[in-house]
PDB file of C-alpha atoms in Angstrom:
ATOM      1  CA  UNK A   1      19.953  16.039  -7.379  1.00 50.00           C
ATOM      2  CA  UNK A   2      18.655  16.784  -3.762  1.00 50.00           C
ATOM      3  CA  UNK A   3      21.331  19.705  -3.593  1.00 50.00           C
ATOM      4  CA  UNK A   4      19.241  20.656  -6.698  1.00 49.00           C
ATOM      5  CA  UNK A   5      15.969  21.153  -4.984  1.00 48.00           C
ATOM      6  CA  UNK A   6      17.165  22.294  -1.710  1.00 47.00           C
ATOM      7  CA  UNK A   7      18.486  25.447  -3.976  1.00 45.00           C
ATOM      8  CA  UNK A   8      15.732  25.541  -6.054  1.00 45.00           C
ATOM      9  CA  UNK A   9      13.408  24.925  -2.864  1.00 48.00           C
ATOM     10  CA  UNK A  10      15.249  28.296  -1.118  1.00 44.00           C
ATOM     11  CA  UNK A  11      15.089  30.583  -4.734  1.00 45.00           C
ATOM     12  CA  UNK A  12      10.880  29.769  -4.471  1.00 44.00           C
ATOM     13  CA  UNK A  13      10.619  31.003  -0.990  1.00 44.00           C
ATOM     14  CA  UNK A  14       8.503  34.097  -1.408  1.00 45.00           C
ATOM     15  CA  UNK A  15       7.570  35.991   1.226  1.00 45.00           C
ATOM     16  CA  UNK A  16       4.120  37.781   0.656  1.00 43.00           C
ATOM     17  CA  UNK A  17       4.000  41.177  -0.880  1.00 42.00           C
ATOM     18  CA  UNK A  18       4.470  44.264   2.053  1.00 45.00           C
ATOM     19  CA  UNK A  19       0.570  46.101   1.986  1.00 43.00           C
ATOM     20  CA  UNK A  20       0.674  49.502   1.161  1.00 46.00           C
ATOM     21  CA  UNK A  21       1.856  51.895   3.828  1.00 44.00           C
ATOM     22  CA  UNK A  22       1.189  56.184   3.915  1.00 47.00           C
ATOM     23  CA  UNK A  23       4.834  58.206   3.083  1.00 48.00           C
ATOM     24  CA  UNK A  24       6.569  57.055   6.322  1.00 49.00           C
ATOM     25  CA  UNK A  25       7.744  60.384   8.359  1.00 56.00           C
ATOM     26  CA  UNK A  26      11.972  60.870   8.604  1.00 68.00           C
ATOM     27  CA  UNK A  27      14.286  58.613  10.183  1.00 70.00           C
ATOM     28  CA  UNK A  28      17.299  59.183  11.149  1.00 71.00           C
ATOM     29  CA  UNK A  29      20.020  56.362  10.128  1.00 70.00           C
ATOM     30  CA  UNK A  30      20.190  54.796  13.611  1.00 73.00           C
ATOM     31  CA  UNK A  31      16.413  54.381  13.461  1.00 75.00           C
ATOM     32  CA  UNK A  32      16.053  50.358  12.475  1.00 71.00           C
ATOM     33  CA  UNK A  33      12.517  51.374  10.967  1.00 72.00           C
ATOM     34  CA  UNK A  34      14.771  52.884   8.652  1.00 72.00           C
ATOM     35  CA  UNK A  35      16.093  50.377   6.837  1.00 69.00           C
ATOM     36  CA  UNK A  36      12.939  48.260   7.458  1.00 70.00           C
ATOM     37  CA  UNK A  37      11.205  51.112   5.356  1.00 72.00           C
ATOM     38  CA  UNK A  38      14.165  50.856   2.467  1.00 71.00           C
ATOM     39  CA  UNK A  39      14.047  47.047   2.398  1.00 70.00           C
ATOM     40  CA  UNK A  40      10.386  47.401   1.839  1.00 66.00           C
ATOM     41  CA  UNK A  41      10.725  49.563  -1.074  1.00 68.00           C
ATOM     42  CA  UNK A  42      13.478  47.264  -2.485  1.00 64.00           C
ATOM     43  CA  UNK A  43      11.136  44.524  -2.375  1.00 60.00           C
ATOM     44  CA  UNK A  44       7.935  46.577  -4.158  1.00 60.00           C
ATOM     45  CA  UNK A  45      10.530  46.820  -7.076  1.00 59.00           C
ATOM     46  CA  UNK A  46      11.754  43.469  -7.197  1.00 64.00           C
ATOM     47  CA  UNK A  47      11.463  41.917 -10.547  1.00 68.00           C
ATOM     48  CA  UNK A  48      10.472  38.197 -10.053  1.00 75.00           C
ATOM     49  CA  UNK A  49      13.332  35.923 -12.328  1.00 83.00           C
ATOM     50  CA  UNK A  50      11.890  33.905 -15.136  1.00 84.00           C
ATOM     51  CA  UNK A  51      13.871  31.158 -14.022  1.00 85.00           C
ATOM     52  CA  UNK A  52      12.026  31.218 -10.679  1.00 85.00           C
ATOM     53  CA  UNK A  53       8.876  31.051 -12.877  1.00 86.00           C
ATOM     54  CA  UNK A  54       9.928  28.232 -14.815  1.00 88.00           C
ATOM     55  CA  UNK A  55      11.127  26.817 -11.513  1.00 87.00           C
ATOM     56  CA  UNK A  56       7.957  27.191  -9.532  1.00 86.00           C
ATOM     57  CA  UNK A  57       6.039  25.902 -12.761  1.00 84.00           C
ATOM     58  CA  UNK A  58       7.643  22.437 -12.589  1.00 85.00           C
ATOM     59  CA  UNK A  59       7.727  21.824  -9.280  1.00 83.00           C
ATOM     60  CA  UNK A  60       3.953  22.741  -9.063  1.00 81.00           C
ATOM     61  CA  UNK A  61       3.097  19.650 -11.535  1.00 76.00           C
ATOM     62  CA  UNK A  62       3.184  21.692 -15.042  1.00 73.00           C
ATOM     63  CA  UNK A  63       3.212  20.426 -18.457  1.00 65.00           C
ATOM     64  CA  UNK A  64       4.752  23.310 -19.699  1.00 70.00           C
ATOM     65  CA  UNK A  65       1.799  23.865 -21.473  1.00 65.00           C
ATOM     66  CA  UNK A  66       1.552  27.587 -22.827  1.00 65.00           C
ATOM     67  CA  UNK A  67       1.377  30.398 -20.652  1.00 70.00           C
ATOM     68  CA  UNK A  68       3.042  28.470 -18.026  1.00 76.00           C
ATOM     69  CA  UNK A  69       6.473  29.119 -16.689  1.00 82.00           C
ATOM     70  CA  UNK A  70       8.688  31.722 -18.648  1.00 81.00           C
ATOM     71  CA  UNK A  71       6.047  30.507 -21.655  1.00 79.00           C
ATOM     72  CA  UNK A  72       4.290  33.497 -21.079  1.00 73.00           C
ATOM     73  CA  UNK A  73       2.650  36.167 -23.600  1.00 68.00           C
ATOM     74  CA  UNK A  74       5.808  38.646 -24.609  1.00 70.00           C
ATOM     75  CA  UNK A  75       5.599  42.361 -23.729  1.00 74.00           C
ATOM     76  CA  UNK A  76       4.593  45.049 -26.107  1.00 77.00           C
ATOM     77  CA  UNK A  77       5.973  48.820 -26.491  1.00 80.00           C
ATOM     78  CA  UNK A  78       2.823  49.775 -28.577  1.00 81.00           C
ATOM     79  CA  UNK A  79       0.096  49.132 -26.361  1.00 86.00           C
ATOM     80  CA  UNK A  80      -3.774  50.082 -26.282  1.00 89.00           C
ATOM     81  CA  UNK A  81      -2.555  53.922 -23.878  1.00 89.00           C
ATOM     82  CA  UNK A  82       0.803  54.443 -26.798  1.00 89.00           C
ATOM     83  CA  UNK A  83      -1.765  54.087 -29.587  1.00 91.00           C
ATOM     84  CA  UNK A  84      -4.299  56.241 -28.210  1.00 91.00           C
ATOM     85  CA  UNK A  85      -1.940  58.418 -27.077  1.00 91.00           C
ATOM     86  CA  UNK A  86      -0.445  59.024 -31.164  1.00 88.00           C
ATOM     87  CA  UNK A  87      -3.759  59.331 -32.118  1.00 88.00           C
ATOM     88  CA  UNK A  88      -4.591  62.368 -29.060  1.00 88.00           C
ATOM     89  CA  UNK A  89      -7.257  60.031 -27.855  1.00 89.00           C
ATOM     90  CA  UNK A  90      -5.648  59.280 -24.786  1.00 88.00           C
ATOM     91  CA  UNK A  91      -8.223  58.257 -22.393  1.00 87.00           C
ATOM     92  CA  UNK A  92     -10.756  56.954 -25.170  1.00 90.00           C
ATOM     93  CA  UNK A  93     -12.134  52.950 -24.131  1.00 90.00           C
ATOM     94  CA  UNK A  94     -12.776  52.304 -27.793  1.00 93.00           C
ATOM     95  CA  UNK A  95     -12.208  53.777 -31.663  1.00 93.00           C
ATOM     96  CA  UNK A  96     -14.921  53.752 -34.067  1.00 92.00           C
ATOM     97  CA  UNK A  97     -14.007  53.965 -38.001  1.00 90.00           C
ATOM     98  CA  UNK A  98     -14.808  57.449 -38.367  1.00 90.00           C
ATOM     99  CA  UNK A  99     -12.256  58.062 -35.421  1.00 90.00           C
ATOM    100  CA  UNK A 100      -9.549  56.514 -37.332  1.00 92.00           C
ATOM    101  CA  UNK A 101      -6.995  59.044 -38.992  1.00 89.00           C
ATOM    102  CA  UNK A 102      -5.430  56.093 -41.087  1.00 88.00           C
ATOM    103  CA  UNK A 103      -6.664  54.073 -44.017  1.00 91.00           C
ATOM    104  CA  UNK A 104      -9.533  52.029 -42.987  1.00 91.00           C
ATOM    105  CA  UNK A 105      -7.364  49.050 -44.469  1.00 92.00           C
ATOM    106  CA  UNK A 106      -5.137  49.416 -41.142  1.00 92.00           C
ATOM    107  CA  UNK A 107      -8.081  49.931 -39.086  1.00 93.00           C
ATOM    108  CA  UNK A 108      -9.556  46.832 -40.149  1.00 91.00           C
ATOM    109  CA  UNK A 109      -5.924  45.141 -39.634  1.00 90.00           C
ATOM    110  CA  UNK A 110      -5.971  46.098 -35.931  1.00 91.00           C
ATOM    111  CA  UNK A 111      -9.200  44.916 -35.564  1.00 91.00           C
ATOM    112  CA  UNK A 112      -8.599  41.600 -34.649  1.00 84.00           C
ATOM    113  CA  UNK A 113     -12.087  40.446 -33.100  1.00 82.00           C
ATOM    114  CA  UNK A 114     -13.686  42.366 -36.441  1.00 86.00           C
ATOM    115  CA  UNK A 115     -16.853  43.644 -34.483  1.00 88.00           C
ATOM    116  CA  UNK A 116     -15.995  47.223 -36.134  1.00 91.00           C
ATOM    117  CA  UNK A 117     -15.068  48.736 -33.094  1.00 92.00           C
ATOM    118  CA  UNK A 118     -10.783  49.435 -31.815  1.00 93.00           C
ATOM    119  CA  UNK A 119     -10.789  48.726 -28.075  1.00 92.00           C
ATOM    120  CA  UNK A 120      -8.041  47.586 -25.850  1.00 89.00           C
ATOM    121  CA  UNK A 121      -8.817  43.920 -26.314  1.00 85.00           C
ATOM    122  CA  UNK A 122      -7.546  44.346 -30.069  1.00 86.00           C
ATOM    123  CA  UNK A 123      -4.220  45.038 -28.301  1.00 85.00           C
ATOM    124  CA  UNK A 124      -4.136  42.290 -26.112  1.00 79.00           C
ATOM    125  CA  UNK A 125      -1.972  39.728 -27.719  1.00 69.00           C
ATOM    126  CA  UNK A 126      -2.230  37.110 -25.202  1.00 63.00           C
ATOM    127  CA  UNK A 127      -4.460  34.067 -24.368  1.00 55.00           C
ATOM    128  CA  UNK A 128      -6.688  36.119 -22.475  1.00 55.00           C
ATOM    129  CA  UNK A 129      -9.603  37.867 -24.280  1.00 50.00           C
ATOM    130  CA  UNK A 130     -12.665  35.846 -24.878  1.00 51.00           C
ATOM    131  CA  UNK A 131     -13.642  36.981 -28.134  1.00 47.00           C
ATOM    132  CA  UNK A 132     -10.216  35.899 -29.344  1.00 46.00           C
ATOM    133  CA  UNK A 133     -10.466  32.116 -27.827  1.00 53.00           C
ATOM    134  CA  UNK A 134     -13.021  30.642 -30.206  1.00 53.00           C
ATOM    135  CA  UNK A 135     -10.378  29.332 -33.211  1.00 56.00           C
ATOM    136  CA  UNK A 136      -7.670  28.567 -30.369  1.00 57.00           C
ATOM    137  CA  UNK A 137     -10.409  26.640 -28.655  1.00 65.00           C
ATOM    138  CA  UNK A 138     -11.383  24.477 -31.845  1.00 70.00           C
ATOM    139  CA  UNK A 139      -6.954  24.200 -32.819  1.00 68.00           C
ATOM    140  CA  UNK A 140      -6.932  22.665 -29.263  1.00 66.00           C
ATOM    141  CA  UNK A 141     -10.091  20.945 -29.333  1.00 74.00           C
ATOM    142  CA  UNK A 142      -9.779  18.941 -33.380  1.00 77.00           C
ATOM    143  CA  UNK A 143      -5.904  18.333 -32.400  1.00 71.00           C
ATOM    144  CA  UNK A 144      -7.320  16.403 -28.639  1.00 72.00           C
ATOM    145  CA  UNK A 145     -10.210  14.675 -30.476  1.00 79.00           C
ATOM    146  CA  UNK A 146      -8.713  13.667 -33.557  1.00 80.00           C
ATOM    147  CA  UNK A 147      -7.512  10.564 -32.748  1.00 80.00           C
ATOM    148  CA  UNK A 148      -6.180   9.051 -36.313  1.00 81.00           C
ATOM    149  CA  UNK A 149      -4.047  12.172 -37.067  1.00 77.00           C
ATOM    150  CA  UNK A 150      -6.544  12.914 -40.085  1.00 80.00           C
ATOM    151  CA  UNK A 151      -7.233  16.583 -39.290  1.00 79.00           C
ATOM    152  CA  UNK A 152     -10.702  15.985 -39.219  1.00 85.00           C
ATOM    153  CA  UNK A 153     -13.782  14.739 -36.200  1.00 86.00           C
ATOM    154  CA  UNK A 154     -15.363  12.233 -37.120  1.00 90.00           C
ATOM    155  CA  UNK A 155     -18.951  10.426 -35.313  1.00 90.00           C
ATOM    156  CA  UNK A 156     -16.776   7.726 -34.142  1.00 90.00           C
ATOM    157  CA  UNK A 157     -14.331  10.217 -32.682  1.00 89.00           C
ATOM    158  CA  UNK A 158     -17.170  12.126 -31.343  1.00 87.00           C
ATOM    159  CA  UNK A 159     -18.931   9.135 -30.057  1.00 89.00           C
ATOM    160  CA  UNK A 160     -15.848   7.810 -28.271  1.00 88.00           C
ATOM    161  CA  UNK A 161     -14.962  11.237 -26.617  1.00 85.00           C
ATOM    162  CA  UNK A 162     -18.583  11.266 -25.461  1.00 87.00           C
ATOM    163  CA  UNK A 163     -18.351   8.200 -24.005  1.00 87.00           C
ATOM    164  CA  UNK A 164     -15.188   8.196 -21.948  1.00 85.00           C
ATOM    165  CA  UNK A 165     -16.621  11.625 -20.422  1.00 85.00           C
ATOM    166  CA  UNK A 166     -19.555  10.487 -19.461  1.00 86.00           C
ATOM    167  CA  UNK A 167     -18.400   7.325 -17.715  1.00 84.00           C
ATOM    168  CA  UNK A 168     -21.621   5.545 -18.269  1.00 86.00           C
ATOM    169  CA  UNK A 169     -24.137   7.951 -17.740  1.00 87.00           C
ATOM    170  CA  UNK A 170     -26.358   8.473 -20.812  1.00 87.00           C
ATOM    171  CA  UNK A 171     -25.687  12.760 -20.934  1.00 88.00           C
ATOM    172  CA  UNK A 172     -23.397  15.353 -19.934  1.00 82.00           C
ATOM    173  CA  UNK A 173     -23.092  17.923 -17.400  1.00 84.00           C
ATOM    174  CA  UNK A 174     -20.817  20.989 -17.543  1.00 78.00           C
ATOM    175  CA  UNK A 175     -18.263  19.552 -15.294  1.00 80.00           C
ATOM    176  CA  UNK A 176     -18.284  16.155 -17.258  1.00 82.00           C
ATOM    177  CA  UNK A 177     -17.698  17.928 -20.337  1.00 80.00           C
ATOM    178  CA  UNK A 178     -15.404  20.501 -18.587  1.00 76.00           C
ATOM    179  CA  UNK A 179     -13.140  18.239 -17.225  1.00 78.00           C
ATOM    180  CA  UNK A 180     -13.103  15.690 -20.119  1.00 79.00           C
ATOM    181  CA  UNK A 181     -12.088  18.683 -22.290  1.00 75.00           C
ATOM    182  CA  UNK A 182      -9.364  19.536 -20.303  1.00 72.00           C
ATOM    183  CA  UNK A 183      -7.725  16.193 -19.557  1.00 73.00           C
ATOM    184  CA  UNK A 184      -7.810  15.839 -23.665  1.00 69.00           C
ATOM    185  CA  UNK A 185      -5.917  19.367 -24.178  1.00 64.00           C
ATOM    186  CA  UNK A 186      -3.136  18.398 -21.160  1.00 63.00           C
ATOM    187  CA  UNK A 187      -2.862  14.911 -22.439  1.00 63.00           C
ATOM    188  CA  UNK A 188      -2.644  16.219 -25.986  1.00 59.00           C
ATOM    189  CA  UNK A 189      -0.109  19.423 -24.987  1.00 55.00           C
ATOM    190  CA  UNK A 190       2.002  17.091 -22.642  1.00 55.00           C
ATOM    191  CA  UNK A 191       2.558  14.271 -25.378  1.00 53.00           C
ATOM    192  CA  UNK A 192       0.846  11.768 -23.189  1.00 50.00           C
ATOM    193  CA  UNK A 193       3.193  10.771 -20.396  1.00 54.00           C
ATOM    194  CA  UNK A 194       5.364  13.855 -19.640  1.00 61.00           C
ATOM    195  CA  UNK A 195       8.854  14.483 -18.469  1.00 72.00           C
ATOM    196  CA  UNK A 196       9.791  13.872 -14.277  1.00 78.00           C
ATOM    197  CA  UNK A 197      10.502  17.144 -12.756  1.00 83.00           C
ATOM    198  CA  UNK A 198      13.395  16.538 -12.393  1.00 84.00           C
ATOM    199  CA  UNK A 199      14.100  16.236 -15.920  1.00 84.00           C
ATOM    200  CA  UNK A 200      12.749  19.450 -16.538  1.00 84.00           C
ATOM    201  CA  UNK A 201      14.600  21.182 -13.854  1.00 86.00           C
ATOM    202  CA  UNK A 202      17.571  19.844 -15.547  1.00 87.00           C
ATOM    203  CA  UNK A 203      16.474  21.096 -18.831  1.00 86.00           C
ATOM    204  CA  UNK A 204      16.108  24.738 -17.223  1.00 86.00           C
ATOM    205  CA  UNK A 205      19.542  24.395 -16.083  1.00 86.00           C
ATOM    206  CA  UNK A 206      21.065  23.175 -19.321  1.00 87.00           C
ATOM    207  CA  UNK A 207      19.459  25.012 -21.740  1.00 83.00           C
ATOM    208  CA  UNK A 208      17.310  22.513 -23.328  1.00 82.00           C
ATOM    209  CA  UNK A 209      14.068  24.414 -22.574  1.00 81.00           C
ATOM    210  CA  UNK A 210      15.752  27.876 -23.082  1.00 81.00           C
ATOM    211  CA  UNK A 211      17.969  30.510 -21.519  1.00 82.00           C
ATOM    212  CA  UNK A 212      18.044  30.603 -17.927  1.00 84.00           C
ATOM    213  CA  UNK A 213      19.729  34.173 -18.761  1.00 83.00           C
ATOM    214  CA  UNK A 214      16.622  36.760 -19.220  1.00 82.00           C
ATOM    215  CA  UNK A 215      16.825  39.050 -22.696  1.00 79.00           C
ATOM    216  CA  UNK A 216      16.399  42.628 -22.406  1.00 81.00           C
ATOM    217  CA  UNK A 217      13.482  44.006 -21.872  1.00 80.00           C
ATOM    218  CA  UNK A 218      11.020  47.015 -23.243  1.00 80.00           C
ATOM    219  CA  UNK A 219      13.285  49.805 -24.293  1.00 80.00           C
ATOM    220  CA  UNK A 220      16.736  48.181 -23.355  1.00 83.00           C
ATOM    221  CA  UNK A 221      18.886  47.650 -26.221  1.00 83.00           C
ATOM    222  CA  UNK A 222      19.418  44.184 -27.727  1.00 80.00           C
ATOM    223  CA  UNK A 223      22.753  41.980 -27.543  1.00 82.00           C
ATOM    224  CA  UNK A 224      24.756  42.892 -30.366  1.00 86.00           C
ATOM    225  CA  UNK A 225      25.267  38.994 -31.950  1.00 86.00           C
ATOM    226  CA  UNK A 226      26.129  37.584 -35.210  1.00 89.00           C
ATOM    227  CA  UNK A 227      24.321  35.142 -37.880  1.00 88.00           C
ATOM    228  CA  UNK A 228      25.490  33.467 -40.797  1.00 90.00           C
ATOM    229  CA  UNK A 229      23.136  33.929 -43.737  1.00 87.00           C
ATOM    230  CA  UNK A 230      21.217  31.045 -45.091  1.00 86.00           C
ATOM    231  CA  UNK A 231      24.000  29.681 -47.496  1.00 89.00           C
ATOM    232  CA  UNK A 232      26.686  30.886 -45.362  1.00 89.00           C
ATOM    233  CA  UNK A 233      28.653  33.582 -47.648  1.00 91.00           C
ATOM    234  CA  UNK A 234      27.536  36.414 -45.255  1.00 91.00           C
ATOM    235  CA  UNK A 235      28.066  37.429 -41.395  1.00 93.00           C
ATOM    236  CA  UNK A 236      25.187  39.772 -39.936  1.00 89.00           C
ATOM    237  CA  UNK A 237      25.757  41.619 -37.363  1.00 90.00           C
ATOM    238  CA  UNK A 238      22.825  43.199 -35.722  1.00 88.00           C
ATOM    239  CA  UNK A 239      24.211  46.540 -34.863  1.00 88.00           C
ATOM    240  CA  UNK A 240      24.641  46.933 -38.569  1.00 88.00           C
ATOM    241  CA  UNK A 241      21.323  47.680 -39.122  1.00 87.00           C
ATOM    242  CA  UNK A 242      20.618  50.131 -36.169  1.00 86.00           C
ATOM    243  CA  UNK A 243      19.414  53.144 -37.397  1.00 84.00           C
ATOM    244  CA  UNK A 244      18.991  52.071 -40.944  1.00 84.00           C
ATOM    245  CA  UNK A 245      15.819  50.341 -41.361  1.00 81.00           C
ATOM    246  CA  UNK A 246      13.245  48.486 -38.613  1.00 84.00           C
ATOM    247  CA  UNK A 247      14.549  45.327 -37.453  1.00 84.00           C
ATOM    248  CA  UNK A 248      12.048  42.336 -36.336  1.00 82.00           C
ATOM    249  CA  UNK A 249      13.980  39.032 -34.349  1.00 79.00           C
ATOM    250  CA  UNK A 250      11.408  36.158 -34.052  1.00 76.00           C
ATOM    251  CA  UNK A 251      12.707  33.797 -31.738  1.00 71.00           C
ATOM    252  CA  UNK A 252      10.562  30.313 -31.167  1.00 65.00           C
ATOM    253  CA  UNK A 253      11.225  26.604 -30.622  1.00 58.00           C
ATOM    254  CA  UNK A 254      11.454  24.487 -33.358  1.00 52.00           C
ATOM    255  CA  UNK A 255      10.596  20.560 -32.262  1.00 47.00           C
TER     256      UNK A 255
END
């Protein structure tokens, strides 16, 4: 296992990111600036691994609690510039209804925080946007409080919550409640006593907690594999389908 780390230990090394520099002027190949200048550029277009995320995650003292790790938001081809872009509103920081070309049934689809306005933050599918926090916030919050499973808060609940984050004072302060909150969600989101890191390390590296092998990304074209349908008279093949009909893969974990 300490062969383990050491490797993992060296793929973490990250040296910090090169600041930006004006065009540099021509070398000639036996100039050693030279190849300083290409190794910069190299590393500006590095991609950073998602196993040295997941890595980096677990070694830092992670749950693996969304977000963290490779458990990050996905990438999207039809962003908030593509959409404005179809539309020839490219540039535009928001889309009232009477912009809208489509049915106002798809406006009101794509907008997600329904305050009647289309804005980039409608776009944003990750964790990130305030206005779209609120019903993950109470998910996270009735699933930490609710103590007997019941799917409901109850006084007692309440009461005993308040009590253990208040350790004996008689009210709350914003850091009492802030930090009571969150010990409940990682407590709740870890199972209680999590995993060593070392067992999650060797989870990476097995394929328990997913592929250590990235997927393609925006644009690239997808591994041609094969399913058996539900009652197992059929093969699919994805390349079957390709230009045929729209094709949507939903990949999760299912625990």
């Amino acid at each position: 296992m300490s062969a383990i780390y050491a490797l993992l230990g060296a793929l973490l090394l990250q040296p910090p990111l090169p600041t930006e520099r004006t065009a540099p002027a021509e070398r000639g190949w036996a100039d050693p600036l030279l190849y300083r200048d290409l190794a910069v550029d190299s590393w500006k277009n590095w991609h950073r691994p998602e196993a040295v995320e997941m890595f980096s995650a677990i070694f830092s003292g992670s749950t693996m609690a969304p977000g963290e790790g490779w458990f990050h938001g996905s990438a999207c081809k039809y962003d908030w510039k593509t959409f404005t872009t179809r539309l020839g509103l490219e540039g535009e920081k928001s889309i009232k209804r009477k912009q809208f070309p489509g049915p106002i049934e798809w406006f009101d689809r794509l907008d997600r925080n329904r305050d009647g306005v289309l804005t980039p933050e409608d776009f944003d599918h990750s964790d990130k946007p305030p206005a779209l926090r609120p019903p993950q916030i109470a998910m996270l919050l009735l699933r930490s409080l609710d103590t007997d499973g019941d799917g409901e808060i109850s006084a007692a609940e309440w009461e005993a919550f308040f009590k253990k984050a208040a350790r004996g004072k008689e009210n709350l302060t914003m850091t009492d409640l802030g930090d009571a909150l969150k010990s409940a969600m990682m407590h709740m989101m870890s199972g209680g006593d999590g995993p060593a890191p070392s067992m999650l390390a060797a989870g990476v590296l097995s394929g328990d907690l997913g592929s250590i092998n990235e997927g393609p990304g925006i644009g690239e074209r997808g591994l041609d594999f094969r399913l058996k349908t539900q009652d197992g008279k059929r093969t699919i093949k994805l390349s079957d389908y390709r230009g045929k009909k729209p094709v949507v893969l939903i990949f999760g974990s299912f625990s």
